[in-house]
Coordinates of N, CA, C and O in Angstrom, one line a residue:
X1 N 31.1 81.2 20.3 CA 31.4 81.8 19.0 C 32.4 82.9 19.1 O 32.4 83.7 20.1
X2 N 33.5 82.9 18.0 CA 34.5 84.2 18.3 C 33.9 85.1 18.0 O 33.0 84.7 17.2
X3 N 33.9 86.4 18.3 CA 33.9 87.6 18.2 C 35.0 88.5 18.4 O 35.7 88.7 19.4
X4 N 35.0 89.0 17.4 CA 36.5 90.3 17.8 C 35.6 91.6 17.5 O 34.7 91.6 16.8
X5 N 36.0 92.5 18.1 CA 35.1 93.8 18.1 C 36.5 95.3 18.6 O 37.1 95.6 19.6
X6 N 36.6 95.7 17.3 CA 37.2 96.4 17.5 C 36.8 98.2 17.8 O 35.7 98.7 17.7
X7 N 37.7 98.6 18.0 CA 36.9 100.4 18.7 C 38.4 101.2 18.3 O 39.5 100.7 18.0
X8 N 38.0 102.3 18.4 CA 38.9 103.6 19.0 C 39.5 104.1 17.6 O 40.6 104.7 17.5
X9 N 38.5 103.8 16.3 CA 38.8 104.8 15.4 C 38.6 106.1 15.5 O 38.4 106.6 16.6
X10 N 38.7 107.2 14.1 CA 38.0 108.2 14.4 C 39.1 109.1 13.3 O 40.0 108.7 12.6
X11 N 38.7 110.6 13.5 CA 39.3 111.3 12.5 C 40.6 112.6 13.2 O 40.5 113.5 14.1
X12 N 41.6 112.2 12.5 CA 43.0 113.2 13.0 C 43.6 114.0 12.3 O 43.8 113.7 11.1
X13 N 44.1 115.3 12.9 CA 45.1 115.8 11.6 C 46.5 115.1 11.4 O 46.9 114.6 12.5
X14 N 47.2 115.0 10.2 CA 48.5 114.6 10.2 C 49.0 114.9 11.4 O 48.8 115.9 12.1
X15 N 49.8 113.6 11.5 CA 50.7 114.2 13.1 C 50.4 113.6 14.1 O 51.1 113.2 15.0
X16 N 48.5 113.5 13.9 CA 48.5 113.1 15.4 C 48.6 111.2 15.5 O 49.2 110.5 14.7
X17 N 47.8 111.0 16.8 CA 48.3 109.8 17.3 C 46.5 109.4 17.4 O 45.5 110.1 17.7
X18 N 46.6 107.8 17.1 CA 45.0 107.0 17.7 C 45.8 105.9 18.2 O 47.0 105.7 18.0
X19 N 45.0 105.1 19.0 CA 45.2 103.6 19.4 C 43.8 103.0 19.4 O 42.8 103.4 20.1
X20 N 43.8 102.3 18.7 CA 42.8 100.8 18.1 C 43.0 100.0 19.2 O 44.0 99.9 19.8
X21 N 41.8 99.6 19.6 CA 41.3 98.1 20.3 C 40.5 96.8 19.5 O 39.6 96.8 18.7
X22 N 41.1 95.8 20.0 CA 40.2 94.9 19.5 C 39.9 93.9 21.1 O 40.7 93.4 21.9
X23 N 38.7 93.9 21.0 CA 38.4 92.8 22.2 C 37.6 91.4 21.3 O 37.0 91.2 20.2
X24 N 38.0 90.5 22.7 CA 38.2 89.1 21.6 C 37.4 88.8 22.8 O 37.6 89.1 23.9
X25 N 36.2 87.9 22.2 CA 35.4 87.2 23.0 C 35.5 85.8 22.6 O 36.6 85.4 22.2
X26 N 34.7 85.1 22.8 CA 34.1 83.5 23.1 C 35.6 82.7 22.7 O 35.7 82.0 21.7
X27 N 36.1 82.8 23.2 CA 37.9 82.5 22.9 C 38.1 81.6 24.5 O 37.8 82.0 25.6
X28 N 38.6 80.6 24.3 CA 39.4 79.7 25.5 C 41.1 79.5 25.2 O 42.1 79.5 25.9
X29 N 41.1 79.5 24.2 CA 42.7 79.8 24.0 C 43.0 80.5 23.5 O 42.1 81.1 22.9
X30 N 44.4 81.0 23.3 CA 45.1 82.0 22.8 C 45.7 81.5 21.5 O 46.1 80.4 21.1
X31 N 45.5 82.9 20.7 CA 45.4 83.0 19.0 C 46.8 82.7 19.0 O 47.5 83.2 19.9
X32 N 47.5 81.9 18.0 CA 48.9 81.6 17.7 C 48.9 83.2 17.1 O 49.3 84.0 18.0
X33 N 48.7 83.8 15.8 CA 48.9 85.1 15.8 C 47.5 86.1 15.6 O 46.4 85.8 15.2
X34 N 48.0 87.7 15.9 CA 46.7 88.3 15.9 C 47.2 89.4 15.3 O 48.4 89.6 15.4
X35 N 46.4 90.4 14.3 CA 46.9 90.9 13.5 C 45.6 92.4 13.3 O 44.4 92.5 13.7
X36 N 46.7 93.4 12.7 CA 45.8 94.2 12.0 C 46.3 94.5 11.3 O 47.5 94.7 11.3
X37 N 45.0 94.9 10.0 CA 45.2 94.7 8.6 C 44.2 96.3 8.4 O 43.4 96.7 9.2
X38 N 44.4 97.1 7.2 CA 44.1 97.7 6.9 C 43.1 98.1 5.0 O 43.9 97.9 4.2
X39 N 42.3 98.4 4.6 CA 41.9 99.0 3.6 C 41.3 100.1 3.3 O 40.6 100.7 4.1
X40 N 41.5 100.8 2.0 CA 41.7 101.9 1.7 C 40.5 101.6 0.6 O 40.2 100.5 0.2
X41 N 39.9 102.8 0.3 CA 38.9 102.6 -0.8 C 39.5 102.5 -1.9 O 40.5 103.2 -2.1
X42 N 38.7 101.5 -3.0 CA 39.9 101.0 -3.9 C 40.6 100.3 -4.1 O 40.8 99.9 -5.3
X43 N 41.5 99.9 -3.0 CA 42.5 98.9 -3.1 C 42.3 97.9 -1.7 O 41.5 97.9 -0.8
X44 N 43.3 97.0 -2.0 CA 43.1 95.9 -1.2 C 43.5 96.0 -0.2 O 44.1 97.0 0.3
X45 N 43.0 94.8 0.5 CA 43.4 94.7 2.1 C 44.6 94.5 2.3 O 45.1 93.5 1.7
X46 N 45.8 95.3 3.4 CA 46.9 95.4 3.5 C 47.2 94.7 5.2 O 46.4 94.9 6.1
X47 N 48.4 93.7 5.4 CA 48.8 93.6 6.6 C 49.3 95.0 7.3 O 49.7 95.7 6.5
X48 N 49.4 95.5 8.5 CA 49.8 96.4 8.4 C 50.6 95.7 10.2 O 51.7 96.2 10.6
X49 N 50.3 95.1 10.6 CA 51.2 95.0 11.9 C 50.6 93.2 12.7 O 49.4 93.2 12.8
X50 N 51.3 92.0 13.1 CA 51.2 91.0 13.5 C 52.0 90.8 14.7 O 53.2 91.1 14.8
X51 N 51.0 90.1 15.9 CA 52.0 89.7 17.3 C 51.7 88.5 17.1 O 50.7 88.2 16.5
X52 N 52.6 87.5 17.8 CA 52.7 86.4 17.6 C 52.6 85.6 19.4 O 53.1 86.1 20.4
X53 N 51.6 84.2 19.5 CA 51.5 83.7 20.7 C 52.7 84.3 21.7 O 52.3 84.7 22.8
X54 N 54.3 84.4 21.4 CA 55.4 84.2 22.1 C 55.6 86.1 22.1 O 56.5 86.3 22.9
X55 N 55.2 87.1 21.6 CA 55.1 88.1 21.2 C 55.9 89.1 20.3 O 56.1 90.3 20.5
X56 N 56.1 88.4 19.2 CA 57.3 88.2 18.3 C 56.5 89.6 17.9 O 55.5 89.8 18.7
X57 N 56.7 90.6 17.1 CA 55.9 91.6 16.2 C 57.0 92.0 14.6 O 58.2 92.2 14.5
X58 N 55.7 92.1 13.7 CA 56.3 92.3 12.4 C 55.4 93.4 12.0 O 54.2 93.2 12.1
X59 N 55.9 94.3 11.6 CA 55.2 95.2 10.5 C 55.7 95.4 8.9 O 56.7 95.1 8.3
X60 N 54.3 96.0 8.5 CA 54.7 96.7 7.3 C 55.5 97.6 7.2 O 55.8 98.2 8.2
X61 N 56.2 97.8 6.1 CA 57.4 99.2 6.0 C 57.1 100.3 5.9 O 57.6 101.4 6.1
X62 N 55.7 99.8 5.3 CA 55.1 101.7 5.8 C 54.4 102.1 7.0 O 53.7 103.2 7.0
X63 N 54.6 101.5 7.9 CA 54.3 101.9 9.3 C 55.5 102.0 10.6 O 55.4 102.4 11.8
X64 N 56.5 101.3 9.9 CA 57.3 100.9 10.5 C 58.0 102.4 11.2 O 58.2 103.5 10.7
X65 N 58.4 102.0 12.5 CA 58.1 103.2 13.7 C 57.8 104.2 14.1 O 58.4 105.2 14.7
X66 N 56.0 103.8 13.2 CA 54.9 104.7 13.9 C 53.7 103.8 14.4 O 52.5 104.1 14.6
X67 N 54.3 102.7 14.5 CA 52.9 102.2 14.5 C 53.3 101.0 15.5 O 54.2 100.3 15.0
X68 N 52.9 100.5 16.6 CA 52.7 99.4 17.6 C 51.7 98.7 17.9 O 50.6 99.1 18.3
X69 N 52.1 97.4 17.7 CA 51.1 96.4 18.1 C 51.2 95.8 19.7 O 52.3 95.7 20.3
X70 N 49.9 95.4 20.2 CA 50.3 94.9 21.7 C 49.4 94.3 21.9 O 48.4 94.3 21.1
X71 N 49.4 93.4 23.2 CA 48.4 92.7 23.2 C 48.2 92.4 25.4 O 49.0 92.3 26.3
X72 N 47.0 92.4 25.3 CA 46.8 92.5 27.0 C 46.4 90.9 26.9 O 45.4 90.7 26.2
X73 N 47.0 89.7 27.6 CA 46.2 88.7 27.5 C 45.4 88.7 29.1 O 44.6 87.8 29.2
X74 N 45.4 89.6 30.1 CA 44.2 89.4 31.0 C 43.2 89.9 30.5 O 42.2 89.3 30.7
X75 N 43.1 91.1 29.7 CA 41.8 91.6 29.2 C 41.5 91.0 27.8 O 40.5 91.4 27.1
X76 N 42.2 90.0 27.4 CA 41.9 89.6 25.9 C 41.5 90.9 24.8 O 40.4 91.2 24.3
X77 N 43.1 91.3 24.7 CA 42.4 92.8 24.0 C 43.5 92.9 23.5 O 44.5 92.5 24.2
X78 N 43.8 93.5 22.0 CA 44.7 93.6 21.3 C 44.6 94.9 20.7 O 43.5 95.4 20.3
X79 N 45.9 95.6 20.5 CA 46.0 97.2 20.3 C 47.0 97.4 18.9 O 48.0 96.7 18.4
X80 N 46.6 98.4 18.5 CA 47.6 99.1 17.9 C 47.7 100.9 17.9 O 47.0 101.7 17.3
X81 N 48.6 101.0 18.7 CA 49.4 102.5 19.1 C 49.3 103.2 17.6 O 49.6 102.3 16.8
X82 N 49.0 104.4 17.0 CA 49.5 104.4 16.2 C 49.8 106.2 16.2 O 48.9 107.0 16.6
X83 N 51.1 106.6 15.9 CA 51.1 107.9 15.8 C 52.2 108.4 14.7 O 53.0 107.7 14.0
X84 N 52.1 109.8 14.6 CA 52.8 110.5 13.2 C 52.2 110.0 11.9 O 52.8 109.6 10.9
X85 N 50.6 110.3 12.3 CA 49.7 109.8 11.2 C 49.6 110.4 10.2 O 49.5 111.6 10.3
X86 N 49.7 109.8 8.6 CA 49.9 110.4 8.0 C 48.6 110.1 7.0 O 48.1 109.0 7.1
X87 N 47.9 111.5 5.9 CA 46.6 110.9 5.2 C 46.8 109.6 4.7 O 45.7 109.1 4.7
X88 N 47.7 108.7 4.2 CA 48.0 107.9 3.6 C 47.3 106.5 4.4 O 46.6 105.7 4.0
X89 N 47.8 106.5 5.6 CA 47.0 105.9 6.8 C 45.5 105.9 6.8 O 44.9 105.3 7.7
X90 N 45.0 106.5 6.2 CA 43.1 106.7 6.0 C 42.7 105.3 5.3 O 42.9 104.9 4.2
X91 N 41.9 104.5 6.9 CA 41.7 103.0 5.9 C 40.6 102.8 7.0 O 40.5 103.5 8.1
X92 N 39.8 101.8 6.5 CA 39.2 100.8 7.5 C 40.1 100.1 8.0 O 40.8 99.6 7.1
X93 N 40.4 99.7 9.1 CA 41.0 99.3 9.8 C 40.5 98.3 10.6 O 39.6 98.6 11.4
X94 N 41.2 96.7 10.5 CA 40.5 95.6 11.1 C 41.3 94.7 11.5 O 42.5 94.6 11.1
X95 N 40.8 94.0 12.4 CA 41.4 92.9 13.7 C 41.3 91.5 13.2 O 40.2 91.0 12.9
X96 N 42.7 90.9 13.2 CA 42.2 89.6 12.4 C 42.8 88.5 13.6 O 43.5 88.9 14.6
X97 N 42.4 87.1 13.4 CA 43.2 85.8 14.0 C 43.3 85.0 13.8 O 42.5 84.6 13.0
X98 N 44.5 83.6 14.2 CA 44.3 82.2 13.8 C 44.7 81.8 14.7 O 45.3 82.5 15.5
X99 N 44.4 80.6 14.9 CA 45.3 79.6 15.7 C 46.1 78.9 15.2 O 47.0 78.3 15.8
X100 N 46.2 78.9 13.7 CA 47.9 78.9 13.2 C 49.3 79.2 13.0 O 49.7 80.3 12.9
X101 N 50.0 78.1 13.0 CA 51.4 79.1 12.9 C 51.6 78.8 11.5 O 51.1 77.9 10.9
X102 N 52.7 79.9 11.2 CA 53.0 79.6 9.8 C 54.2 81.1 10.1 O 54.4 81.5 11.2
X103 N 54.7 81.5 9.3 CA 55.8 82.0 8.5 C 55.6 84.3 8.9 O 54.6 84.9 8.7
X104 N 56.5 84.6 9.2 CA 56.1 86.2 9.5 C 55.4 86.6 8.3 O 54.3 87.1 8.5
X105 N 55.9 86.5 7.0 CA 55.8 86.5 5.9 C 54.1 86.3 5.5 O 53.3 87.2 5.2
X106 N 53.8 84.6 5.5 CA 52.5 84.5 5.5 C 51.3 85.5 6.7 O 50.2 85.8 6.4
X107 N 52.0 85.7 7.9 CA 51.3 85.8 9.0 C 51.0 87.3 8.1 O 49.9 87.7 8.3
X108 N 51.7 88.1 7.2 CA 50.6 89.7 6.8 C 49.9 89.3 5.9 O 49.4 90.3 5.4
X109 N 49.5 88.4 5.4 CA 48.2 87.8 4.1 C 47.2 87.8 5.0 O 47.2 87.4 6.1
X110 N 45.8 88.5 4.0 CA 44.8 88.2 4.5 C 44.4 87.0 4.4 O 43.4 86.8 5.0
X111 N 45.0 85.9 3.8 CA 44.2 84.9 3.4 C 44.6 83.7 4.6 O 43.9 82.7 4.9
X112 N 46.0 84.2 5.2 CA 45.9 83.1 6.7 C 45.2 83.4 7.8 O 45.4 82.7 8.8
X113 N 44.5 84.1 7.9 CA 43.1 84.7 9.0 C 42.2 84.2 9.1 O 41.7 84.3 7.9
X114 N 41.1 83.4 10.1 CA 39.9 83.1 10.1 C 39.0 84.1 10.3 O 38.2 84.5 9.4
X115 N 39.1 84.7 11.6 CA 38.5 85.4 12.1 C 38.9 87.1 11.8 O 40.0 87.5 11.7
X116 N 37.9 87.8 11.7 CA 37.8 89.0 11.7 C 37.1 89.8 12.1 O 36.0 89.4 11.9
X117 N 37.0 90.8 12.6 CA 36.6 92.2 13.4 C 35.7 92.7 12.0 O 35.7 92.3 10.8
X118 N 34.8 93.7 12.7 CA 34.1 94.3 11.6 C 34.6 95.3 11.3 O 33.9 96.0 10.6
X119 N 35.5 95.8 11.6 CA 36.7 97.1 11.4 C 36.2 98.6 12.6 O 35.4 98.7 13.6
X120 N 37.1 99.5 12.2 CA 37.3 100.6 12.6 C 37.6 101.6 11.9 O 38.8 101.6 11.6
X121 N 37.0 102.6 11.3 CA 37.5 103.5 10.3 C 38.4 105.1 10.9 O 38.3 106.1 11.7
X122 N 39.1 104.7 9.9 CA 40.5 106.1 10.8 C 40.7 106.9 9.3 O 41.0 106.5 8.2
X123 N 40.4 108.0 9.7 CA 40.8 109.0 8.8 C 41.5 110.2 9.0 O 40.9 111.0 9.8
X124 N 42.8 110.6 8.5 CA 43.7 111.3 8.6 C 43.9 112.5 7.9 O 44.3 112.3 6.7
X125 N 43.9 113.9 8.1 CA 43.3 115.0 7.1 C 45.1 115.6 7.1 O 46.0 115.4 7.9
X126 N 44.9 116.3 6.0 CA 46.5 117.2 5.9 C 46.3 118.4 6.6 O 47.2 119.2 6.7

């Protein structure tokens, strides 16, 4: 059975920096893409950063270079760096996967994801 279990939320002032984990269990092959997605109370679930089998990476424009995705395939563990946090960044925060390919575009919809993480909540104070 997959399991993704993500860790390393928690609360920061603007400015600072967290890094997210997601460890991927009962997995024999490697996810065509892996992803993390974010929500905010209120509103919907947002792509926020995607690596791809070949390690292609796309983000959102509102994270765009503060925020890194990566991926360890000896530890089956996927990360996202994130710093020069701003309150706006205050989301549950979750680890998604497929073994599909499809489009950079498609790959930030939540709706191309099977699998998901039970999140990580990150909150960002002014």
């Amino acid at each position: 059975q997959v399991q993704l279990v993500e860790s390393g939320g928690g609360s920061v002032q603007a400015g600072g920096s967290l890094r997210l984990s997601c460890a991927v269990y009962g997995v024999n092959y490697r996810f065509y893409y892996m992803a993390w997605f974010r929500q905010a109370p209120g509103k919907e679930r947002e792509g926020v950063a995607v690596i791809s089998v070949s390690g292609d990476t796309t983000y959102a424009d509102s994270v765009k270079g503060r925020f890194t995705i990566s991926q360890d395939n000896d530890k089956n563990t996927l990360y996202l760096q994130m710093n020069s946090l701003k309150p706006e960044d205050t989301a549950m925060y979750y680890c998604a996967a497929t073994f599909v390919g499809m489009t950079t575009t498609q790959a930030l919809r939540t709706r191309s994801y099977s699998y998901w993480g039970q999140g990580t909540q990150v909150t960002v104070s002014s």
